[in-house]
CSV table of C-alpha atoms and ligand atoms in Angstrom, one decimal:
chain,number,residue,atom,x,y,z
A,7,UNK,CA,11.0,12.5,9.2
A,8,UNK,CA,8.2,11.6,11.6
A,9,UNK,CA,5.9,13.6,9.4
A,10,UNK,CA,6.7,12.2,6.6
A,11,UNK,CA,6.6,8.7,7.4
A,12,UNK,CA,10.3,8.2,7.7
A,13,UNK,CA,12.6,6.4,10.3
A,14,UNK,CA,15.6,7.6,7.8
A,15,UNK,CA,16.9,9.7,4.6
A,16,UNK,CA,17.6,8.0,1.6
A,17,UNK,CA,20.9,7.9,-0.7
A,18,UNK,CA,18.5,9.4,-3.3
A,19,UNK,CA,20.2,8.0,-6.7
A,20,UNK,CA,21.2,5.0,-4.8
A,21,UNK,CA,18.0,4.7,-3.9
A,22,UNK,CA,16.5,5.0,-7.8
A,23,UNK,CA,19.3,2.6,-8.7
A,24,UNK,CA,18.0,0.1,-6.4
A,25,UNK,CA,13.9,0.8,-7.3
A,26,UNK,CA,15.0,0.4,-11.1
A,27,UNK,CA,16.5,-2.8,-10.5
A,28,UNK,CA,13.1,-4.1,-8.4
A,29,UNK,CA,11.1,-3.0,-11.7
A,30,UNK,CA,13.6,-4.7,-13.5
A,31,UNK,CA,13.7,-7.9,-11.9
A,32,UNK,CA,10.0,-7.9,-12.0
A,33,UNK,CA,9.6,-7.1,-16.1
A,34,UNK,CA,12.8,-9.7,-16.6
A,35,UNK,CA,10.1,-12.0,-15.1
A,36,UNK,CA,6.9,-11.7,-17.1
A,37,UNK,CA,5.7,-8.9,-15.4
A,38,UNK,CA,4.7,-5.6,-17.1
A,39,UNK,CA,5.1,-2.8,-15.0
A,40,UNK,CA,3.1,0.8,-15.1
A,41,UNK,CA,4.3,3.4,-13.0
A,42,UNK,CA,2.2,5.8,-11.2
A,43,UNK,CA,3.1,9.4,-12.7
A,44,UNK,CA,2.4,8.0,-16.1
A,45,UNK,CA,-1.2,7.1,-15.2
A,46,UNK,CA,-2.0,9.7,-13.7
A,47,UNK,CA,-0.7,12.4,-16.2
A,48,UNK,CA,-2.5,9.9,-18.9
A,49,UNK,CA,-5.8,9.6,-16.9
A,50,UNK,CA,-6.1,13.6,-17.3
A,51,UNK,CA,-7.5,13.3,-20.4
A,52,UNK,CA,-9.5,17.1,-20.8
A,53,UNK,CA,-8.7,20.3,-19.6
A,54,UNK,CA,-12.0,19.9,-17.5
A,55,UNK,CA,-10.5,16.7,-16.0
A,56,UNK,CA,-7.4,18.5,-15.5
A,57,UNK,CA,-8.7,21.4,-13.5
A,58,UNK,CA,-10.8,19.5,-11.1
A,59,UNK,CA,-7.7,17.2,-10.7
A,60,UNK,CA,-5.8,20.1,-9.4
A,61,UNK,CA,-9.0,21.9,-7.3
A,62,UNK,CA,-9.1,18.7,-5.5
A,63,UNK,CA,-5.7,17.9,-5.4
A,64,UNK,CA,-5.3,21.4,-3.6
A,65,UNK,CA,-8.3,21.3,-1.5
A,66,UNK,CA,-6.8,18.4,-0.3
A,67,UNK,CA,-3.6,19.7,0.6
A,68,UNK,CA,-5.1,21.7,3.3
A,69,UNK,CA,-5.9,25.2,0.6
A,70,UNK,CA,-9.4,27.2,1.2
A,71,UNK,CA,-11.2,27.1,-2.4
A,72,UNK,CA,-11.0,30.4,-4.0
A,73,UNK,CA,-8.0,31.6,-1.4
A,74,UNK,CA,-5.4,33.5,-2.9
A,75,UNK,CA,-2.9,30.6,-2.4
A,76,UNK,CA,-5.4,28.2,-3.8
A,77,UNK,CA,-5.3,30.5,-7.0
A,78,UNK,CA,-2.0,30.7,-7.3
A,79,UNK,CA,-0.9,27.2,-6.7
A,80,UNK,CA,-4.0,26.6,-9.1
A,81,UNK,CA,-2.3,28.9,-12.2
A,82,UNK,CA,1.5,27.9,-11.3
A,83,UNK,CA,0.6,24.0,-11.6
A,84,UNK,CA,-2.0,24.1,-14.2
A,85,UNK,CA,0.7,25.8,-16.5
A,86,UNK,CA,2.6,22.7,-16.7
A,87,UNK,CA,2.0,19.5,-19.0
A,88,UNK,CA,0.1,16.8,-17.6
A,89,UNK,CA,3.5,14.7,-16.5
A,90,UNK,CA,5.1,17.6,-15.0
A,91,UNK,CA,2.6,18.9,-13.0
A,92,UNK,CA,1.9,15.3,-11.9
A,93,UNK,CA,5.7,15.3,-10.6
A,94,UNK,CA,5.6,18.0,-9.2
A,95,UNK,CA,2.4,17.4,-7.4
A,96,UNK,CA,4.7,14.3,-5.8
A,97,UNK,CA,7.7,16.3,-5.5
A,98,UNK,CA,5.8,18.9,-3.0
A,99,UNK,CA,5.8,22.9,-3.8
A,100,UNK,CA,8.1,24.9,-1.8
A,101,UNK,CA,7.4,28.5,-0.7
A,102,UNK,CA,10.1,30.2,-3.1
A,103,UNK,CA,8.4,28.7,-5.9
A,104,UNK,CA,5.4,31.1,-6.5
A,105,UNK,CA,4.9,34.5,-5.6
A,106,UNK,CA,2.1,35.5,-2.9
A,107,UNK,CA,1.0,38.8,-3.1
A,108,UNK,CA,-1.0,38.9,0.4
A,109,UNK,CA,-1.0,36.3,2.9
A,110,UNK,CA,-3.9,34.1,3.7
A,111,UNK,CA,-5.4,33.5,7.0
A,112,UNK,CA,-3.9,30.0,7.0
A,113,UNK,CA,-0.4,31.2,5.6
A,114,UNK,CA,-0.2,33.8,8.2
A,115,UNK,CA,-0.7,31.3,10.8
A,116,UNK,CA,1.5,28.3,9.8
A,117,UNK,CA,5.5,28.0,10.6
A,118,UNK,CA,7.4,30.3,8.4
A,119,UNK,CA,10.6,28.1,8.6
A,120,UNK,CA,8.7,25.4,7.1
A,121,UNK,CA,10.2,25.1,3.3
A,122,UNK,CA,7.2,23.9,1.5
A,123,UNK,CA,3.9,25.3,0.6
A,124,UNK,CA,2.5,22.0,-0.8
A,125,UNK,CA,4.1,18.5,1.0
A,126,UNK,CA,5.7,16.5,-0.9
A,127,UNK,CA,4.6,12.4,-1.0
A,128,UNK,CA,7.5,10.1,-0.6
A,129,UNK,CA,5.7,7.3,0.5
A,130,UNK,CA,4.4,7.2,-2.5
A,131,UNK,CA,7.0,4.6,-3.9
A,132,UNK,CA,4.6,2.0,-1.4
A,133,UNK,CA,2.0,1.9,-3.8
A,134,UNK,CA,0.4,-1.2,-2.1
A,135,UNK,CA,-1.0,1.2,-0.1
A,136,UNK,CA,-3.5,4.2,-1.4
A,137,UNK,CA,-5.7,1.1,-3.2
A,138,UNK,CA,-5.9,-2.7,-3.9
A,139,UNK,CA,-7.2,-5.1,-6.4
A,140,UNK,CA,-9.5,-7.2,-5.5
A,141,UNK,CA,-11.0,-9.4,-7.8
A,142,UNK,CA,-12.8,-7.4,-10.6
A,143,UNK,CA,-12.6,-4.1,-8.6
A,144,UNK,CA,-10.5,-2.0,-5.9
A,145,UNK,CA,-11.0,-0.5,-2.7
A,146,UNK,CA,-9.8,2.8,-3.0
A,147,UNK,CA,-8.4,3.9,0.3
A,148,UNK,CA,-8.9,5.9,3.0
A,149,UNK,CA,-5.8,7.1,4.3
A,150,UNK,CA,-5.1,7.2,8.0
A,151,UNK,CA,-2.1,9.7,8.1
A,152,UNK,CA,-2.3,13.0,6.9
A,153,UNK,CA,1.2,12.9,5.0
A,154,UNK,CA,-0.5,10.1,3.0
A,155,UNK,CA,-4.4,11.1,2.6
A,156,UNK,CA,-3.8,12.9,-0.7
A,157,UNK,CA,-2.0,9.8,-2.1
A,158,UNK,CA,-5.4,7.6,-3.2
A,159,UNK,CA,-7.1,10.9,-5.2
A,160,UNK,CA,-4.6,9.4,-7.6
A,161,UNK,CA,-5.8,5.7,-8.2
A,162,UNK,CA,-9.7,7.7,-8.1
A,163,UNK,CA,-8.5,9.8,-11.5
A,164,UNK,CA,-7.0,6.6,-12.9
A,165,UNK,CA,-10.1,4.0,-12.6
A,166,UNK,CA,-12.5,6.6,-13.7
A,167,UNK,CA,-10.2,8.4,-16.9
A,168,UNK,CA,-7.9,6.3,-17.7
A,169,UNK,CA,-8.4,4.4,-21.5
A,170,UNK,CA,-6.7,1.3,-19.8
A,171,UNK,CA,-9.5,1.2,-17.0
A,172,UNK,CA,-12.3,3.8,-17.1
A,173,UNK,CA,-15.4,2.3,-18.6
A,174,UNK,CA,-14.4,-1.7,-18.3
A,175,UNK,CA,-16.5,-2.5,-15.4
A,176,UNK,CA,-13.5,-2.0,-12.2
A,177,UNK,CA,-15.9,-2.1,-9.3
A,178,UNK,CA,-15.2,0.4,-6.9
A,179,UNK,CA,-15.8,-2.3,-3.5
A,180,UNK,CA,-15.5,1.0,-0.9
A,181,UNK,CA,-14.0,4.3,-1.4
A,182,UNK,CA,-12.0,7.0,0.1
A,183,UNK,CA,-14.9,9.0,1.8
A,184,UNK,CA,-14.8,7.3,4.6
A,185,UNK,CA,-14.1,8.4,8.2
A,186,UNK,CA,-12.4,4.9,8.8
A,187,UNK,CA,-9.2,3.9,7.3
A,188,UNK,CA,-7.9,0.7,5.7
A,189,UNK,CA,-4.5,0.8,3.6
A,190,UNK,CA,-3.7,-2.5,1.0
A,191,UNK,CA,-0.5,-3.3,2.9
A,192,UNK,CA,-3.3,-4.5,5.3
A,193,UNK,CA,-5.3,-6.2,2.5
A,194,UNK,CA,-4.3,-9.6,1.0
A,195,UNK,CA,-5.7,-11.3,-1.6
A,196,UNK,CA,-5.1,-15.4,-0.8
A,197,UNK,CA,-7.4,-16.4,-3.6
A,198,UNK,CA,-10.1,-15.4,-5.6
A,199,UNK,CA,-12.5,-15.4,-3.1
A,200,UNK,CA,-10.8,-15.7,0.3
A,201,UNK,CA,-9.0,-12.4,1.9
A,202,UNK,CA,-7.1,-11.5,5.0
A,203,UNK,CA,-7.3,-8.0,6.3
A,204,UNK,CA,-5.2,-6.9,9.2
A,205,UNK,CA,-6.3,-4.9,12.4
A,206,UNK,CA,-3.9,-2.5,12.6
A,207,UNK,CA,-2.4,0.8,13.3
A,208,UNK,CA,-3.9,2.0,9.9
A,209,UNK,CA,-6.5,-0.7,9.3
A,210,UNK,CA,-9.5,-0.6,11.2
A,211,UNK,CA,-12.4,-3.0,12.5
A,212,UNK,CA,-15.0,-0.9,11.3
A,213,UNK,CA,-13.3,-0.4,7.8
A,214,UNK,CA,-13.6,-4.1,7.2
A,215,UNK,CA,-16.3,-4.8,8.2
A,216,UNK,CA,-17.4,-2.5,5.7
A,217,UNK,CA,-15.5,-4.0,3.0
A,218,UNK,CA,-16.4,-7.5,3.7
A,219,UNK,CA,-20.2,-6.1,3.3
A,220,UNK,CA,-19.6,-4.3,0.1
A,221,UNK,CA,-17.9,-7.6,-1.3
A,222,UNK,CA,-20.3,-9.9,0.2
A,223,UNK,CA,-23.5,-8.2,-1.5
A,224,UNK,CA,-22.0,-6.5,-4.6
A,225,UNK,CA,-21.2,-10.1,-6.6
A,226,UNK,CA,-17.8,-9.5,-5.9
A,227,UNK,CA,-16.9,-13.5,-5.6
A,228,UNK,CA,-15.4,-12.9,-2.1
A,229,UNK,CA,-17.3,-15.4,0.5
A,230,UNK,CA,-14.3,-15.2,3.6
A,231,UNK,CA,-12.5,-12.4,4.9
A,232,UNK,CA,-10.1,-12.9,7.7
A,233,UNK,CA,-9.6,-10.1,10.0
A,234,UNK,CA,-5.8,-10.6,12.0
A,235,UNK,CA,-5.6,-8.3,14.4
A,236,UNK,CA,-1.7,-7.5,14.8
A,237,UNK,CA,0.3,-5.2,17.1
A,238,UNK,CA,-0.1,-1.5,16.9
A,239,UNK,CA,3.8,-0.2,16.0
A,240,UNK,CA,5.6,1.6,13.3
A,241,UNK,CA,7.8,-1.6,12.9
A,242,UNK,CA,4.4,-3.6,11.6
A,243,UNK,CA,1.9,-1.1,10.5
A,244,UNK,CA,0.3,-3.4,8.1
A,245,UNK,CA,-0.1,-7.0,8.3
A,246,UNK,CA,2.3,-7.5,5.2
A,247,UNK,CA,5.4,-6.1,7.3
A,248,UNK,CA,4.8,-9.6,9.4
A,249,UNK,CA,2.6,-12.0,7.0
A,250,UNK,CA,2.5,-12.9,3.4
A,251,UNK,CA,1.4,-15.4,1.3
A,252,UNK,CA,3.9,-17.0,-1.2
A,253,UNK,CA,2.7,-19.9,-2.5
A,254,UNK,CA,-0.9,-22.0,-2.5
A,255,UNK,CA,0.2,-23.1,1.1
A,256,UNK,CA,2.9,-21.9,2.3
A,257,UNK,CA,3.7,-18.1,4.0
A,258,UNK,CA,5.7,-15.6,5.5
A,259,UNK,CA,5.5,-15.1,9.5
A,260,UNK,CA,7.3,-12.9,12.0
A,261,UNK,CA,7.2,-15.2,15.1
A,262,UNK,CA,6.1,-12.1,17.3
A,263,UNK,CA,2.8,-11.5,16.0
A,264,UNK,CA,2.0,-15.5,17.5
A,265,UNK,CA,1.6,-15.8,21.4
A,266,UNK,CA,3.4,-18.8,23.0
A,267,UNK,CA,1.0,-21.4,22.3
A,268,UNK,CA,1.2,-19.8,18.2
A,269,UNK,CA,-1.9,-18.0,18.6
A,270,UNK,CA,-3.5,-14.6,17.3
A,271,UNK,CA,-6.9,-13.7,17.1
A,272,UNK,CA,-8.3,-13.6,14.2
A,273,UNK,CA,-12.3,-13.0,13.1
A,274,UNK,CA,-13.5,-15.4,10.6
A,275,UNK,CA,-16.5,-13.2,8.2
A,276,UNK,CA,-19.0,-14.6,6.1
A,277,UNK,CA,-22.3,-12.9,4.6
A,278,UNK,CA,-25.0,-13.6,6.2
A,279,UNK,CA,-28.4,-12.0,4.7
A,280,UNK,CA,-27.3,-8.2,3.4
A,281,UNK,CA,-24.9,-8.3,6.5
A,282,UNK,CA,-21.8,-9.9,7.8
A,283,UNK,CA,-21.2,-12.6,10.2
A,284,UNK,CA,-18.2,-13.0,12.7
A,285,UNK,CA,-16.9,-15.8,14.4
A,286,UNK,CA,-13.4,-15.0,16.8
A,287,UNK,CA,-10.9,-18.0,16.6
A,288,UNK,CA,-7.2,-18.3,17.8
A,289,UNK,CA,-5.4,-21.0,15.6
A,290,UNK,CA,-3.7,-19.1,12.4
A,291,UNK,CA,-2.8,-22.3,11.2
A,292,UNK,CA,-5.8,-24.3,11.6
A,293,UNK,CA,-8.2,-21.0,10.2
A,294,UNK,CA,-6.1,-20.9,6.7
A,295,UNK,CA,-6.5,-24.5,6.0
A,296,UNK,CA,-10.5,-24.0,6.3
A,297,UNK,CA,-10.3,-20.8,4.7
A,298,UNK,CA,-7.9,-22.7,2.0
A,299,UNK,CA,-9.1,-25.8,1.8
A,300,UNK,CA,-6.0,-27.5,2.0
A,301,UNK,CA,-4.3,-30.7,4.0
A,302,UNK,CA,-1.2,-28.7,5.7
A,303,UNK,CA,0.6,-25.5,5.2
A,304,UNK,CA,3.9,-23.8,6.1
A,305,UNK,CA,4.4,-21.2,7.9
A,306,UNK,CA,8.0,-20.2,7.5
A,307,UNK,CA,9.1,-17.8,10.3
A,308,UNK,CA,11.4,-14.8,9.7
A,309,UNK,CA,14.8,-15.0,10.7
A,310,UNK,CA,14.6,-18.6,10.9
A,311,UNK,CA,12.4,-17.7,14.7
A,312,UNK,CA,15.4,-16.8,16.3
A,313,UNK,CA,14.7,-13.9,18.8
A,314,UNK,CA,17.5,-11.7,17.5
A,315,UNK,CA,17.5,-12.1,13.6
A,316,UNK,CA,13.8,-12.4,13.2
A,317,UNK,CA,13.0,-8.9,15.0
A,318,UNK,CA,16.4,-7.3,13.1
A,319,UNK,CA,15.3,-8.7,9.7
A,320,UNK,CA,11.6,-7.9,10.3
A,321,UNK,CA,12.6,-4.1,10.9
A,322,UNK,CA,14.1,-4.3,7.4
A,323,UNK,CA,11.0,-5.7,6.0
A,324,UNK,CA,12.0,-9.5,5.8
A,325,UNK,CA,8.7,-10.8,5.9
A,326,UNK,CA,7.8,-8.7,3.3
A,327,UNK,CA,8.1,-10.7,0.5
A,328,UNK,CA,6.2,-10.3,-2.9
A,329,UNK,CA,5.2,-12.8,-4.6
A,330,UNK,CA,5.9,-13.0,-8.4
A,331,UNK,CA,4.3,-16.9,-9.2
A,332,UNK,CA,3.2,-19.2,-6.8
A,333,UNK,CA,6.4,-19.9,-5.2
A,334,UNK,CA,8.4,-17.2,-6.6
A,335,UNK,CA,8.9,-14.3,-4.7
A,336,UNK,CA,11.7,-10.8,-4.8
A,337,UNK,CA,13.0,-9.8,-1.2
A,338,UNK,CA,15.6,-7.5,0.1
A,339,UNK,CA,19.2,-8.8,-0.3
A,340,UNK,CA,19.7,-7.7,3.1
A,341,UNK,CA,17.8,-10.5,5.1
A,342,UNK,CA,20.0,-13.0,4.4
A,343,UNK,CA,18.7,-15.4,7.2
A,344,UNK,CA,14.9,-15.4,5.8
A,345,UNK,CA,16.1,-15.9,2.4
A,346,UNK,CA,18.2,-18.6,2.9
A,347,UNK,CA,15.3,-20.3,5.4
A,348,UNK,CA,12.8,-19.5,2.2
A,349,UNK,CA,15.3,-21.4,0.0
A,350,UNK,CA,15.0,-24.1,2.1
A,351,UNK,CA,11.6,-24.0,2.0
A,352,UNK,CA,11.8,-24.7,-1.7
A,353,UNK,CA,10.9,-21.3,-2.8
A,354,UNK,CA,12.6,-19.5,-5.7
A,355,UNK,CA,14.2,-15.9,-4.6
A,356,UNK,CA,15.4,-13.2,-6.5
A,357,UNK,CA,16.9,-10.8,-4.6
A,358,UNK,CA,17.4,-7.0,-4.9
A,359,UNK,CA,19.2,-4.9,-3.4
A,360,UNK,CA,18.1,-2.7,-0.6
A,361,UNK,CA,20.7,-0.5,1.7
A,362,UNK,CA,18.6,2.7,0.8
A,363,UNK,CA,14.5,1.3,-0.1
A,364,UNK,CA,14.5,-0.2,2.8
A,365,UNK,CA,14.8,3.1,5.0
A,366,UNK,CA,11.1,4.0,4.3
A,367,UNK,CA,10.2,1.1,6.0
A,368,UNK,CA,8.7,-1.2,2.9
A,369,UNK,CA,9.6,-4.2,1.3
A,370,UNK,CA,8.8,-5.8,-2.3
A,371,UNK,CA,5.7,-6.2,-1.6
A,372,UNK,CA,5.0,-2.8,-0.2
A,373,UNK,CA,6.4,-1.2,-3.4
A,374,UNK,CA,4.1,-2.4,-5.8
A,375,UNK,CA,0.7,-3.1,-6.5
A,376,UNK,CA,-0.6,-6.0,-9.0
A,377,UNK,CA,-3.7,-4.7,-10.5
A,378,UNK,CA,-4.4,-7.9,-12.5
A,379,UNK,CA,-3.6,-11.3,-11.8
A,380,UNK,CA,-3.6,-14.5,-13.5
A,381,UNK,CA,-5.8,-17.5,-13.1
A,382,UNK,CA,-3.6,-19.2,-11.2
A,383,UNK,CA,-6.4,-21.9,-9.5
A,384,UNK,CA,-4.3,-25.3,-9.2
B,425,LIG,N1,2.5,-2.0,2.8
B,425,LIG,C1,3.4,-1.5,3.6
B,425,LIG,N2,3.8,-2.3,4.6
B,425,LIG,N3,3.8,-0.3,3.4
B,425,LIG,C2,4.8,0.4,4.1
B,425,LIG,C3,4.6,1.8,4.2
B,425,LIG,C4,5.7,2.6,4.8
B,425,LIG,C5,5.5,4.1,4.9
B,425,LIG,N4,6.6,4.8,5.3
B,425,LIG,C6,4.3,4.4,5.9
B,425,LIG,O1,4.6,4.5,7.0
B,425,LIG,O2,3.2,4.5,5.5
């Protein structure tokens, strides 16, 4: 589990039940949904595509070019239709399923016992994470775990063959070869040219900087990015696990990420010539109102602030929420006491259901990525 990602294992079917009811709530709601393996298997559009697809895909996966496992692995998948093989890229390749006739050095040298020849990507149902839209481009991750690396190749094949998105002007703002990581949980967009970024165990300083230079000089639109730093833990390893935005002003907080006068630091970036300026501040509230332009906000804690709910529900990815509309957002059933509070708060929830997504430590808003948004300027 560890090397995969995983606190838990998943009621499988319960656990596509609950991810087709998400999707479902989501289309029910004006949104149209694309799923992953389909765009990928439709982005390999030539045999030519397909085969350095599959070299990279295997390189990747840890395989010496031109080894006699790369060969194999090569001729086994490269066999299949473009969905299948796409699957089965996800699903992982396990020993038994192809026939080595000598072993490699690498082979030799790994763990027997271990069942798979290729891993397989679970985390691959978070796909906030391998990329995000940002305005009219993406940055297209760099990864920081290795059982997720392999996962942004994907989004790479789909902006560049895809008929929905090759050759309509998707900026690429940075791109996976990089030696430092960022991952989209980390990346929110507030507005359309305003974003927060968090400093984080997957998110580095270094990788936004970057970032806010490439969107700063490239005409991106983006003027502000807001660097939070946050704590480094499994339980919050991207800002989204602890902050969201849900509505023009108001947001999702975990109490713990504030000190106890409500502080965190935060780095306020602006261009400045070709380069980047940086100014530290403390005041979360008072930096999204200048960032935002707006009177007041609300900042609605999870679990209601209460020191036991709030840490409980957090775990379980209640401040995760995604938002569907200004105001509109889909959480997990399970945290009842943020949803109530976010009721409260005037906000419209739909809830899903989550005894078995919610083991992979994700919420809503981890399991999807909008790749184009509306207008939505008030
Ligand atoms: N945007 C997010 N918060 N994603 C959650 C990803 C969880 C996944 N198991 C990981 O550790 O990478």
């Amino acid at each position: 589990m560890p090397r995969l990602l995983f606190d838990d294992i998943p009621y499988l079917p319960i656990a596509q039940k609950e991810h087709d009811e998400f999707a479902q709530v989501l289309k029910t709601n004006g949104v149209e949904v694309l799923y992953l393996d389909d765009l990928v298997s439709e982005s390999i559009t030539t045999s030519e595509v397909k085969r350095e697809f599959l070299n990279r895909m295997i390189a990747e996966s840890g395989f010496k070019e031109e080894s006699e496992t790369a060969n194999t692995l090569f001729e086994y998948l490269n066999n299949m239709g473009n969905l299948e093989m796409v699957t089965h890229i996800m699903e992982g390749v396990r020993k038994d399923e192809v026939e080595l006739s000598s072993l490699d050095l690498k082979e030799a040298s790994g763990d027997k016992a271990y069942p798979f020849l290729m891993d397989p990507m679970p985390n691959l149902y978070f796909t906030r994470d391998p990329a995000a839209a940002i305005g009219n481009g993406l940055s297209i991750n760099k990864m920081t775990y290795k059982a997720r690396q392999r996962e942004s190749l994907f989004m790479e094949y789909i902006i560049s063959n895809h008929p929905k998105f090759a050759n309509q002007g998707v900026q690429v703002w940075r791109n996976r070869n990089h030696f430092n990581h960022i991952e989209g949980g980390d990346e929110l967009v507030l507005n359309d040219h305003v974003l927060a970024i968090g400093i984080s165990q997957r998110t580095t300083a270094e990788a936004i900087e970057d970032i806010a230079k490439s969107l700063f000089t490239k005409n991106s639109g983006y003027d502000t990015v807001l660097a939070i730093k946050i704590p480094h833990n499994h339980a919050m390893m991207h800002l989204d696990t602890v902050f969201t935005m849900i509505n023009y002003d108001q947001f999702t907080v975990h109490p713990a990420i504030l000190n106890q006068n409500q502080q965190i630091d935060i780095w306020i970036m602006h261009p400045k010539g070709q380069g980047v300026s940086v100014k530290h501040e403390r005041n979360l509230k008072e930096v999204l109102k200048v960032a935002l332009k707006l009177d007041d906000l609300d900042l609605i804690p999870t679990g209601n602030g209460d020191p036991i709910v709030a840490p409980r529900e957090q775990w379980n990815d209640g401040s995760n929420t995604l938002a569907i509309a200004p105001g509109e957002v889909v959480t997990y059933d399970r945290n009842y006491v943020s949803n109530d509070i976010l009721r409260k708060h005037g906000l419209h929830v739909h809830e899903i259901q989550s005894s078995e997504l919610s083991r992979g430590r994700g919420g809503p808003r981890c399991m999807s990525m909008p790749i184009y948004r509306e207008d939505l300027k008030k």
